[in-house]
């Protein structure tokens, strides 16, 4: 009994051909609702769309199993990054790749099809399985906006597997960072740059002086700081009265992330005062750092499932966030595992067909062991 390779390829091509950039997941959600209904799931679409004026909500599904064991939560997100519209996937032997004009969408269609095919496999082969919960969120690529507003009180499972990691099947990320974003508005005084520059307070100059005092990039061995964009000024002959800086902090230690945020605020504030300006700062904590317990059932079951298939297990860290940050925050022991996607967030993205098949087999093992 083997995974239906032709079917998983066709389903992958079907889903990657759907335009599903963040906040525009309506068509993807409709197709997935139908597929989950065909598998016997009770499906609910929540009202996440109301929070973001987007097209679709998060999809939650529940399927009763035959095994008297705790339920399991499986998750992959529905959205893709840009450029993700009008995709034309190309099958080249064992590789499915982008045509180079868009992303492929394996992030995270690979996870979606592995979950669907793994469930089909156990059903068609009459293999008893656990109760299964499904969560297919929107807007994961936008700092996990979908799961930020999901009602986790309906989740019964205490174990979750998030299929949303690059690399070969058998890879799992056991550590992920806190991610904070911030906006600093530097307020000076506009004046004519030719007739009256002395009466201006140059907001861009203040911002540049503050940024020059920051340590950017790796600020320590587990934290990064970046100023990504600067917008300011209204004309080349006007001393800019305002400028806005957007930045981000990541750290495996949440307390450190907050400490660096305070340092950024202090440096900007002190520099602005030095030049008779002022600042306004806003920030958002998108997700908090976590590290998996290597003795947890979630990790042990993953190892057992891989070993049952003679798959080598590789544990790694990720410096990216995922919906699992919110699972862990809500008391669900989640593990982010590879869904066989490569060179994601680029027009060189691809997947491997044999790894998609392994991923579906791994899902089947996780839900039936």
mmCIF file of C-alpha atoms in Angstrom:
data_model
loop_
_atom_site.group_PDB
_atom_site.id
_atom_site.type_symbol
_atom_site.label_atom_id
_atom_site.label_comp_id
_atom_site.label_asym_id
_atom_site.label_seq_id
_atom_site.Cartn_x
_atom_site.Cartn_y
_atom_site.Cartn_z
ATOM 1 C CA UNK A 1 0.000 0.000 0.000
ATOM 2 C CA UNK A 2 1.574 3.232 -1.150
ATOM 3 C CA UNK A 3 0.702 6.893 -1.342
ATOM 4 C CA UNK A 4 -0.912 7.734 -4.686
ATOM 5 C CA UNK A 5 1.954 9.723 -6.234
ATOM 6 C CA UNK A 6 0.032 10.806 -9.325
ATOM 7 C CA UNK A 7 -2.830 12.082 -7.192
ATOM 8 C CA UNK A 8 -0.621 14.089 -4.861
ATOM 9 C CA UNK A 9 1.118 15.691 -7.855
ATOM 10 C CA UNK A 10 -2.193 16.599 -9.469
ATOM 11 C CA UNK A 11 -3.514 18.037 -6.223
ATOM 12 C CA UNK A 12 -0.311 20.028 -5.747
ATOM 13 C CA UNK A 13 -0.645 21.458 -9.261
ATOM 14 C CA UNK A 14 -4.331 22.188 -8.685
ATOM 15 C CA UNK A 15 -3.699 24.158 -5.504
ATOM 16 C CA UNK A 16 -0.597 26.003 -6.686
ATOM 17 C CA UNK A 17 -2.580 27.235 -9.682
ATOM 18 C CA UNK A 18 -4.957 29.026 -7.303
ATOM 19 C CA UNK A 19 -4.092 32.662 -6.587
ATOM 20 C CA UNK A 20 -3.851 32.906 -2.807
ATOM 21 C CA UNK A 21 -1.674 35.798 -1.721
ATOM 22 C CA UNK A 22 -2.165 36.914 1.879
ATOM 23 C CA UNK A 23 -5.678 38.245 2.610
ATOM 24 C CA UNK A 24 -6.855 36.924 -0.785
ATOM 25 C CA UNK A 25 -7.429 33.264 0.140
ATOM 26 C CA UNK A 26 -11.121 33.008 -0.841
ATOM 27 C CA UNK A 27 -10.676 30.614 -3.779
ATOM 28 C CA UNK A 28 -8.220 28.458 -1.850
ATOM 29 C CA UNK A 29 -10.546 28.306 1.149
ATOM 30 C CA UNK A 30 -13.518 27.262 -0.998
ATOM 31 C CA UNK A 31 -11.559 24.426 -2.618
ATOM 32 C CA UNK A 32 -10.202 23.218 0.731
ATOM 33 C CA UNK A 33 -13.649 23.303 2.356
ATOM 34 C CA UNK A 34 -14.903 20.969 -0.371
ATOM 35 C CA UNK A 35 -11.914 18.660 0.026
ATOM 36 C CA UNK A 36 -12.283 18.471 3.812
ATOM 37 C CA UNK A 37 -16.015 17.816 3.503
ATOM 38 C CA UNK A 38 -15.288 14.943 1.113
ATOM 39 C CA UNK A 39 -12.993 13.447 3.766
ATOM 40 C CA UNK A 40 -15.778 13.616 6.332
ATOM 41 C CA UNK A 41 -14.616 16.638 8.334
ATOM 42 C CA UNK A 42 -16.954 19.008 10.094
ATOM 43 C CA UNK A 43 -15.640 22.351 8.850
ATOM 44 C CA UNK A 44 -15.992 25.834 10.291
ATOM 45 C CA UNK A 45 -14.733 29.055 8.714
ATOM 46 C CA UNK A 46 -14.185 31.743 11.327
ATOM 47 C CA UNK A 47 -14.528 35.516 11.028
ATOM 48 C CA UNK A 48 -10.827 36.387 10.763
ATOM 49 C CA UNK A 49 -11.666 38.249 7.555
ATOM 50 C CA UNK A 50 -13.548 40.861 9.576
ATOM 51 C CA UNK A 51 -10.377 41.800 11.449
ATOM 52 C CA UNK A 52 -8.406 42.524 8.304
ATOM 53 C CA UNK A 53 -11.016 43.358 5.671
ATOM 54 C CA UNK A 54 -9.796 40.271 3.832
ATOM 55 C CA UNK A 55 -11.585 37.665 1.732
ATOM 56 C CA UNK A 56 -11.625 34.531 3.892
ATOM 57 C CA UNK A 57 -11.372 33.251 7.444
ATOM 58 C CA UNK A 58 -9.314 30.501 9.038
ATOM 59 C CA UNK A 59 -10.551 26.975 8.331
ATOM 60 C CA UNK A 60 -11.025 24.594 11.265
ATOM 61 C CA UNK A 61 -11.983 20.975 10.737
ATOM 62 C CA UNK A 62 -12.695 18.014 13.017
ATOM 63 C CA UNK A 63 -12.828 14.326 12.125
ATOM 64 C CA UNK A 64 -13.670 11.619 14.650
ATOM 65 C CA UNK A 65 -11.241 8.703 14.687
ATOM 66 C CA UNK A 66 -11.306 5.095 15.795
ATOM 67 C CA UNK A 67 -8.290 5.064 18.128
ATOM 68 C CA UNK A 68 -8.790 5.685 21.826
ATOM 69 C CA UNK A 69 -5.876 8.129 21.948
ATOM 70 C CA UNK A 70 -5.546 11.903 22.324
ATOM 71 C CA UNK A 71 -6.486 13.924 19.270
ATOM 72 C CA UNK A 72 -3.901 15.506 16.986
ATOM 73 C CA UNK A 73 -3.857 18.927 15.300
ATOM 74 C CA UNK A 74 -2.421 19.331 11.794
ATOM 75 C CA UNK A 75 -1.838 22.751 10.265
ATOM 76 C CA UNK A 76 -0.592 24.425 7.088
ATOM 77 C CA UNK A 77 -1.393 27.941 5.940
ATOM 78 C CA UNK A 78 -3.439 28.886 2.888
ATOM 79 C CA UNK A 79 -1.629 32.029 1.766
ATOM 80 C CA UNK A 80 1.439 32.595 -0.380
ATOM 81 C CA UNK A 81 3.833 35.516 -0.685
ATOM 82 C CA UNK A 82 4.064 37.880 -3.641
ATOM 83 C CA UNK A 83 4.579 37.498 -6.578
ATOM 84 C CA UNK A 84 2.068 34.679 -6.210
ATOM 85 C CA UNK A 85 -0.595 35.283 -8.855
ATOM 86 C CA UNK A 86 -0.826 33.624 -12.287
ATOM 87 C CA UNK A 87 1.560 30.858 -11.285
ATOM 88 C CA UNK A 88 2.686 28.287 -13.850
ATOM 89 C CA UNK A 89 4.249 25.287 -12.079
ATOM 90 C CA UNK A 90 6.522 23.095 -14.183
ATOM 91 C CA UNK A 91 7.015 19.360 -13.599
ATOM 92 C CA UNK A 92 10.574 18.362 -14.437
ATOM 93 C CA UNK A 93 11.233 14.759 -13.452
ATOM 94 C CA UNK A 94 11.175 14.599 -9.663
ATOM 95 C CA UNK A 95 11.036 18.399 -9.366
ATOM 96 C CA UNK A 96 8.078 20.758 -9.496
ATOM 97 C CA UNK A 97 9.328 24.307 -9.885
ATOM 98 C CA UNK A 98 8.249 27.831 -10.626
ATOM 99 C CA UNK A 99 8.582 29.116 -14.167
ATOM 100 C CA UNK A 100 10.665 31.952 -12.729
ATOM 101 C CA UNK A 101 8.062 34.708 -12.954
ATOM 102 C CA UNK A 102 6.353 33.961 -9.614
ATOM 103 C CA UNK A 103 6.855 31.900 -6.500
ATOM 104 C CA UNK A 104 5.761 28.288 -6.814
ATOM 105 C CA UNK A 105 3.504 28.309 -3.753
ATOM 106 C CA UNK A 106 4.965 25.150 -2.210
ATOM 107 C CA UNK A 107 4.997 27.365 0.879
ATOM 108 C CA UNK A 108 2.565 26.116 1.987
ATOM 109 C CA UNK A 109 0.667 24.067 -0.607
ATOM 110 C CA UNK A 110 3.163 21.250 0.011
ATOM 111 C CA UNK A 111 1.913 21.012 3.593
ATOM 112 C CA UNK A 112 -1.719 21.204 2.527
ATOM 113 C CA UNK A 113 -1.487 18.317 0.056
ATOM 114 C CA UNK A 114 0.582 16.150 2.408
ATOM 115 C CA UNK A 115 -2.091 16.515 5.097
ATOM 116 C CA UNK A 116 -4.921 15.778 2.672
ATOM 117 C CA UNK A 117 -3.181 12.811 1.052
ATOM 118 C CA UNK A 118 -2.041 11.353 4.378
ATOM 119 C CA UNK A 119 -5.652 11.329 5.600
ATOM 120 C CA UNK A 120 -6.894 9.814 2.332
ATOM 121 C CA UNK A 121 -4.284 7.087 2.672
ATOM 122 C CA UNK A 122 -5.421 5.922 6.117
ATOM 123 C CA UNK A 123 -9.083 6.105 5.103
ATOM 124 C CA UNK A 124 -8.687 4.169 1.870
ATOM 125 C CA UNK A 125 -6.596 1.497 3.576
ATOM 126 C CA UNK A 126 -8.949 1.272 6.567
ATOM 127 C CA UNK A 127 -6.189 2.174 9.031
ATOM 128 C CA UNK A 128 -7.579 3.287 12.415
ATOM 129 C CA UNK A 129 -6.596 6.844 13.275
ATOM 130 C CA UNK A 130 -6.839 9.359 16.090
ATOM 131 C CA UNK A 131 -9.354 12.162 16.215
ATOM 132 C CA UNK A 132 -7.968 14.726 13.784
ATOM 133 C CA UNK A 133 -8.228 18.493 14.005
ATOM 134 C CA UNK A 134 -7.239 20.666 11.066
ATOM 135 C CA UNK A 135 -6.360 24.358 11.075
ATOM 136 C CA UNK A 136 -5.661 26.024 7.740
ATOM 137 C CA UNK A 137 -5.010 29.697 8.598
ATOM 138 C CA UNK A 138 -5.021 32.802 6.462
ATOM 139 C CA UNK A 139 -2.227 35.394 6.374
ATOM 140 C CA UNK A 140 0.560 33.379 7.979
ATOM 141 C CA UNK A 141 3.004 35.251 5.767
ATOM 142 C CA UNK A 142 1.885 38.502 7.406
ATOM 143 C CA UNK A 143 3.263 37.777 10.871
ATOM 144 C CA UNK A 144 0.674 35.015 11.467
ATOM 145 C CA UNK A 145 -2.292 37.378 11.350
ATOM 146 C CA UNK A 146 -4.798 34.545 10.927
ATOM 147 C CA UNK A 147 -3.950 32.634 14.083
ATOM 148 C CA UNK A 148 -3.562 35.907 15.983
ATOM 149 C CA UNK A 149 -7.365 36.199 15.978
ATOM 150 C CA UNK A 150 -8.327 32.500 15.990
ATOM 151 C CA UNK A 151 -10.473 31.232 18.879
ATOM 152 C CA UNK A 152 -8.258 28.509 20.331
ATOM 153 C CA UNK A 153 -10.911 27.474 22.852
ATOM 154 C CA UNK A 154 -12.371 25.116 20.228
ATOM 155 C CA UNK A 155 -9.078 23.184 19.880
ATOM 156 C CA UNK A 156 -9.119 19.906 21.819
ATOM 157 C CA UNK A 157 -5.639 18.697 20.905
ATOM 158 C CA UNK A 158 -2.579 19.200 23.066
ATOM 159 C CA UNK A 159 -0.238 18.061 20.271
ATOM 160 C CA UNK A 160 0.185 19.766 16.904
ATOM 161 C CA UNK A 161 2.298 19.400 13.796
ATOM 162 C CA UNK A 162 2.757 22.467 11.611
ATOM 163 C CA UNK A 163 3.912 21.490 8.124
ATOM 164 C CA UNK A 164 5.704 24.711 7.230
ATOM 165 C CA UNK A 165 9.475 24.283 7.107
ATOM 166 C CA UNK A 166 12.001 24.076 4.292
ATOM 167 C CA UNK A 167 14.043 20.960 3.740
ATOM 168 C CA UNK A 168 13.672 17.217 3.377
ATOM 169 C CA UNK A 169 11.038 15.277 5.300
ATOM 170 C CA UNK A 170 12.314 14.359 8.747
ATOM 171 C CA UNK A 171 13.507 17.879 9.549
ATOM 172 C CA UNK A 172 11.900 19.710 12.473
ATOM 173 C CA UNK A 173 12.508 23.120 14.045
ATOM 174 C CA UNK A 174 12.552 23.037 17.829
ATOM 175 C CA UNK A 175 13.273 26.704 18.466
ATOM 176 C CA UNK A 176 11.776 29.920 17.065
ATOM 177 C CA UNK A 177 12.178 33.593 17.946
ATOM 178 C CA UNK A 178 10.122 36.440 19.249
ATOM 179 C CA UNK A 179 9.436 38.903 16.435
ATOM 180 C CA UNK A 180 8.645 42.555 17.143
ATOM 181 C CA UNK A 181 8.069 45.362 14.669
ATOM 182 C CA UNK A 182 8.221 49.057 15.432
ATOM 183 C CA UNK A 183 7.514 52.438 13.870
ATOM 184 C CA UNK A 184 9.306 55.581 14.975
ATOM 185 C CA UNK A 185 8.123 58.978 13.774
ATOM 186 C CA UNK A 186 10.787 61.657 14.147
ATOM 187 C CA UNK A 187 9.211 65.106 14.388
ATOM 188 C CA UNK A 188 11.273 68.169 13.571
ATOM 189 C CA UNK A 189 10.284 71.478 11.985
ATOM 190 C CA UNK A 190 9.747 72.095 8.290
ATOM 191 C CA UNK A 191 11.209 75.230 6.717
ATOM 192 C CA UNK A 192 12.386 76.438 3.326
ATOM 193 C CA UNK A 193 15.780 74.899 2.601
ATOM 194 C CA UNK A 194 16.968 77.925 0.622
ATOM 195 C CA UNK A 195 15.526 80.956 2.384
ATOM 196 C CA UNK A 196 15.157 79.726 5.954
ATOM 197 C CA UNK A 197 17.109 76.501 6.671
ATOM 198 C CA UNK A 198 18.311 77.715 10.090
ATOM 199 C CA UNK A 199 14.757 77.696 11.426
ATOM 200 C CA UNK A 200 14.164 74.105 10.369
ATOM 201 C CA UNK A 201 14.704 70.993 12.455
ATOM 202 C CA UNK A 202 15.854 68.294 10.043
ATOM 203 C CA UNK A 203 13.895 65.117 10.873
ATOM 204 C CA UNK A 204 15.821 62.915 8.426
ATOM 205 C CA UNK A 205 19.138 64.113 9.876
ATOM 206 C CA UNK A 206 17.930 63.288 13.396
ATOM 207 C CA UNK A 207 16.851 59.824 12.264
ATOM 208 C CA UNK A 208 20.172 59.218 10.535
ATOM 209 C CA UNK A 209 22.113 60.253 13.633
ATOM 210 C CA UNK A 210 20.026 57.921 15.797
ATOM 211 C CA UNK A 211 20.439 55.011 13.399
ATOM 212 C CA UNK A 212 24.215 55.562 13.307
ATOM 213 C CA UNK A 213 24.273 54.885 17.065
ATOM 214 C CA UNK A 214 22.477 51.556 16.740
ATOM 215 C CA UNK A 215 24.144 48.201 16.302
ATOM 216 C CA UNK A 216 22.297 46.631 13.379
ATOM 217 C CA UNK A 217 22.276 43.032 12.195
ATOM 218 C CA UNK A 218 23.270 40.466 14.820
ATOM 219 C CA UNK A 219 23.313 42.426 18.066
ATOM 220 C CA UNK A 220 24.196 39.228 19.949
ATOM 221 C CA UNK A 221 24.339 35.524 19.135
ATOM 222 C CA UNK A 222 20.562 35.084 19.354
ATOM 223 C CA UNK A 223 19.127 38.490 18.426
ATOM 224 C CA UNK A 224 18.895 40.761 15.363
ATOM 225 C CA UNK A 225 17.882 44.384 14.842
ATOM 226 C CA UNK A 226 17.029 46.014 11.531
ATOM 227 C CA UNK A 227 15.814 49.378 10.303
ATOM 228 C CA UNK A 228 14.137 48.431 7.040
ATOM 229 C CA UNK A 229 12.598 51.596 5.612
ATOM 230 C CA UNK A 230 12.823 55.367 6.056
ATOM 231 C CA UNK A 231 10.190 57.727 4.637
ATOM 232 C CA UNK A 232 10.354 61.470 5.077
ATOM 233 C CA UNK A 233 10.252 64.896 3.536
ATOM 234 C CA UNK A 234 7.860 66.533 1.090
ATOM 235 C CA UNK A 235 10.163 68.289 -1.410
ATOM 236 C CA UNK A 236 13.835 68.692 -2.179
ATOM 237 C CA UNK A 237 13.782 72.376 -1.190
ATOM 238 C CA UNK A 238 12.073 71.845 2.179
ATOM 239 C CA UNK A 239 13.807 70.909 5.419
ATOM 240 C CA UNK A 240 11.907 67.719 6.311
ATOM 241 C CA UNK A 241 9.661 68.151 9.318
ATOM 242 C CA UNK A 242 8.840 64.462 9.737
ATOM 243 C CA UNK A 243 10.325 61.115 8.879
ATOM 244 C CA UNK A 244 9.166 57.602 9.730
ATOM 245 C CA UNK A 245 11.469 54.641 10.354
ATOM 246 C CA UNK A 246 10.207 51.055 10.299
ATOM 247 C CA UNK A 247 12.178 48.293 11.950
ATOM 248 C CA UNK A 248 12.122 44.797 13.347
ATOM 249 C CA UNK A 249 13.709 42.873 16.221
ATOM 250 C CA UNK A 250 14.043 39.093 16.483
ATOM 251 C CA UNK A 251 15.434 37.103 19.385
ATOM 252 C CA UNK A 252 15.311 33.598 20.820
ATOM 253 C CA UNK A 253 14.996 35.353 24.194
ATOM 254 C CA UNK A 254 11.824 37.424 24.531
ATOM 255 C CA UNK A 255 13.223 39.514 27.379
ATOM 256 C CA UNK A 256 16.182 40.451 25.197
ATOM 257 C CA UNK A 257 13.880 41.480 22.361
ATOM 258 C CA UNK A 258 12.046 43.837 24.703
ATOM 259 C CA UNK A 259 15.353 45.177 26.070
ATOM 260 C CA UNK A 260 16.615 46.016 22.579
ATOM 261 C CA UNK A 261 13.303 47.675 21.759
ATOM 262 C CA UNK A 262 13.712 49.943 24.793
ATOM 263 C CA UNK A 263 17.278 50.739 23.752
ATOM 264 C CA UNK A 264 16.121 51.763 20.284
ATOM 265 C CA UNK A 265 13.473 54.018 21.780
ATOM 266 C CA UNK A 266 15.952 55.600 24.194
ATOM 267 C CA UNK A 267 18.534 56.306 21.485
ATOM 268 C CA UNK A 268 15.982 57.905 19.169
ATOM 269 C CA UNK A 269 14.483 59.903 22.021
ATOM 270 C CA UNK A 270 17.836 61.208 23.273
ATOM 271 C CA UNK A 271 19.024 62.056 19.760
ATOM 272 C CA UNK A 272 15.810 63.895 18.931
ATOM 273 C CA UNK A 273 16.080 65.978 22.113
ATOM 274 C CA UNK A 274 19.682 66.834 21.270
ATOM 275 C CA UNK A 275 18.506 68.462 18.037
ATOM 276 C CA UNK A 276 15.303 69.946 19.518
ATOM 277 C CA UNK A 277 12.995 67.415 17.919
ATOM 278 C CA UNK A 278 10.842 64.659 19.371
ATOM 279 C CA UNK A 279 9.652 61.164 18.531
ATOM 280 C CA UNK A 280 6.513 59.060 18.599
ATOM 281 C CA UNK A 281 7.000 55.285 18.765
ATOM 282 C CA UNK A 282 4.608 52.368 18.284
ATOM 283 C CA UNK A 283 5.422 48.682 18.320
ATOM 284 C CA UNK A 284 3.730 45.319 17.938
ATOM 285 C CA UNK A 285 4.700 41.947 19.365
ATOM 286 C CA UNK A 286 3.837 39.559 16.548
ATOM 287 C CA UNK A 287 4.938 36.371 18.286
ATOM 288 C CA UNK A 288 6.911 35.184 21.288
ATOM 289 C CA UNK A 289 9.916 32.882 21.315
ATOM 290 C CA UNK A 290 9.621 29.226 22.264
ATOM 291 C CA UNK A 291 11.705 26.068 22.459
ATOM 292 C CA UNK A 292 10.296 22.564 22.284
ATOM 293 C CA UNK A 293 10.769 20.127 25.155
ATOM 294 C CA UNK A 294 12.723 17.255 23.625
ATOM 295 C CA UNK A 295 11.003 14.873 26.052
ATOM 296 C CA UNK A 296 7.504 15.929 25.008
ATOM 297 C CA UNK A 297 5.118 13.419 23.427
ATOM 298 C CA UNK A 298 4.980 15.618 20.329
ATOM 299 C CA UNK A 299 8.713 15.314 19.714
ATOM 300 C CA UNK A 300 8.851 11.624 20.678
ATOM 301 C CA UNK A 301 5.925 10.746 18.397
ATOM 302 C CA UNK A 302 7.578 12.579 15.513
ATOM 303 C CA UNK A 303 10.784 10.606 16.033
ATOM 304 C CA UNK A 304 8.855 7.321 16.232
ATOM 305 C CA UNK A 305 6.881 8.109 13.071
ATOM 306 C CA UNK A 306 10.053 8.952 11.143
ATOM 307 C CA UNK A 307 11.852 5.842 12.369
ATOM 308 C CA UNK A 308 8.874 3.683 11.352
ATOM 309 C CA UNK A 309 9.529 4.892 7.794
ATOM 310 C CA UNK A 310 13.337 4.683 8.031
ATOM 311 C CA UNK A 311 13.543 8.475 7.706
ATOM 312 C CA UNK A 312 16.497 10.220 9.305
ATOM 313 C CA UNK A 313 15.481 12.821 11.875
ATOM 314 C CA UNK A 314 17.166 16.213 11.870
ATOM 315 C CA UNK A 315 16.422 18.885 14.459
ATOM 316 C CA UNK A 316 17.199 22.500 13.715
ATOM 317 C CA UNK A 317 16.310 26.035 14.785
ATOM 318 C CA UNK A 318 14.429 28.581 12.712
ATOM 319 C CA UNK A 319 14.753 32.328 12.880
ATOM 320 C CA UNK A 320 11.375 32.719 11.220
ATOM 321 C CA UNK A 321 7.985 32.669 12.856
ATOM 322 C CA UNK A 322 5.059 30.396 12.114
ATOM 323 C CA UNK A 323 1.568 29.692 13.361
ATOM 324 C CA UNK A 324 3.224 27.381 15.868
ATOM 325 C CA UNK A 325 4.343 30.408 17.889
ATOM 326 C CA UNK A 326 0.676 30.995 18.670
ATOM 327 C CA UNK A 327 0.007 27.295 19.298
ATOM 328 C CA UNK A 328 2.761 27.199 21.894
ATOM 329 C CA UNK A 329 1.532 30.435 23.440
ATOM 330 C CA UNK A 330 -1.909 28.824 23.854
ATOM 331 C CA UNK A 331 -0.533 25.721 25.570
ATOM 332 C CA UNK A 332 -0.495 23.411 22.539
ATOM 333 C CA UNK A 333 2.826 21.585 22.162
ATOM 334 C CA UNK A 334 3.433 22.141 18.470
ATOM 335 C CA UNK A 335 6.338 21.061 16.303
ATOM 336 C CA UNK A 336 7.158 22.711 12.975
ATOM 337 C CA UNK A 337 8.159 20.040 10.483
ATOM 338 C CA UNK A 338 9.378 20.092 6.908
ATOM 339 C CA UNK A 339 6.833 20.039 4.130
ATOM 340 C CA UNK A 340 9.438 19.564 1.367
ATOM 341 C CA UNK A 341 9.691 23.118 0.103
ATOM 342 C CA UNK A 342 12.912 24.711 -1.064
ATOM 343 C CA UNK A 343 14.096 28.263 -1.894
ATOM 344 C CA UNK A 344 10.831 29.642 -0.538
ATOM 345 C CA UNK A 345 9.896 33.313 -0.895
ATOM 346 C CA UNK A 346 11.718 33.440 -4.215
ATOM 347 C CA UNK A 347 10.948 32.815 -7.866
ATOM 348 C CA UNK A 348 13.357 29.852 -7.683
ATOM 349 C CA UNK A 349 11.048 27.957 -5.314
ATOM 350 C CA UNK A 350 10.585 24.234 -5.916
ATOM 351 C CA UNK A 351 9.555 20.949 -4.330
ATOM 352 C CA UNK A 352 10.500 17.311 -4.783
ATOM 353 C CA UNK A 353 7.790 14.811 -5.664
ATOM 354 C CA UNK A 354 9.363 11.953 -3.724
ATOM 355 C CA UNK A 355 9.538 14.193 -0.634
ATOM 356 C CA UNK A 356 5.872 15.158 -1.016
ATOM 357 C CA UNK A 357 5.086 11.450 -0.968
ATOM 358 C CA UNK A 358 7.217 10.977 2.158
ATOM 359 C CA UNK A 359 5.431 13.906 3.773
ATOM 360 C CA UNK A 360 2.041 12.331 3.164
ATOM 361 C CA UNK A 361 3.299 9.009 4.564
ATOM 362 C CA UNK A 362 4.575 10.837 7.635
ATOM 363 C CA UNK A 363 1.162 12.437 8.196
ATOM 364 C CA UNK A 364 -0.430 8.999 7.901
ATOM 365 C CA UNK A 365 2.015 7.625 10.481
ATOM 366 C CA UNK A 366 1.468 10.507 12.903
ATOM 367 C CA UNK A 367 -2.335 10.200 12.880
ATOM 368 C CA UNK A 368 -2.403 6.384 13.113
ATOM 369 C CA UNK A 369 0.373 5.482 15.582
#
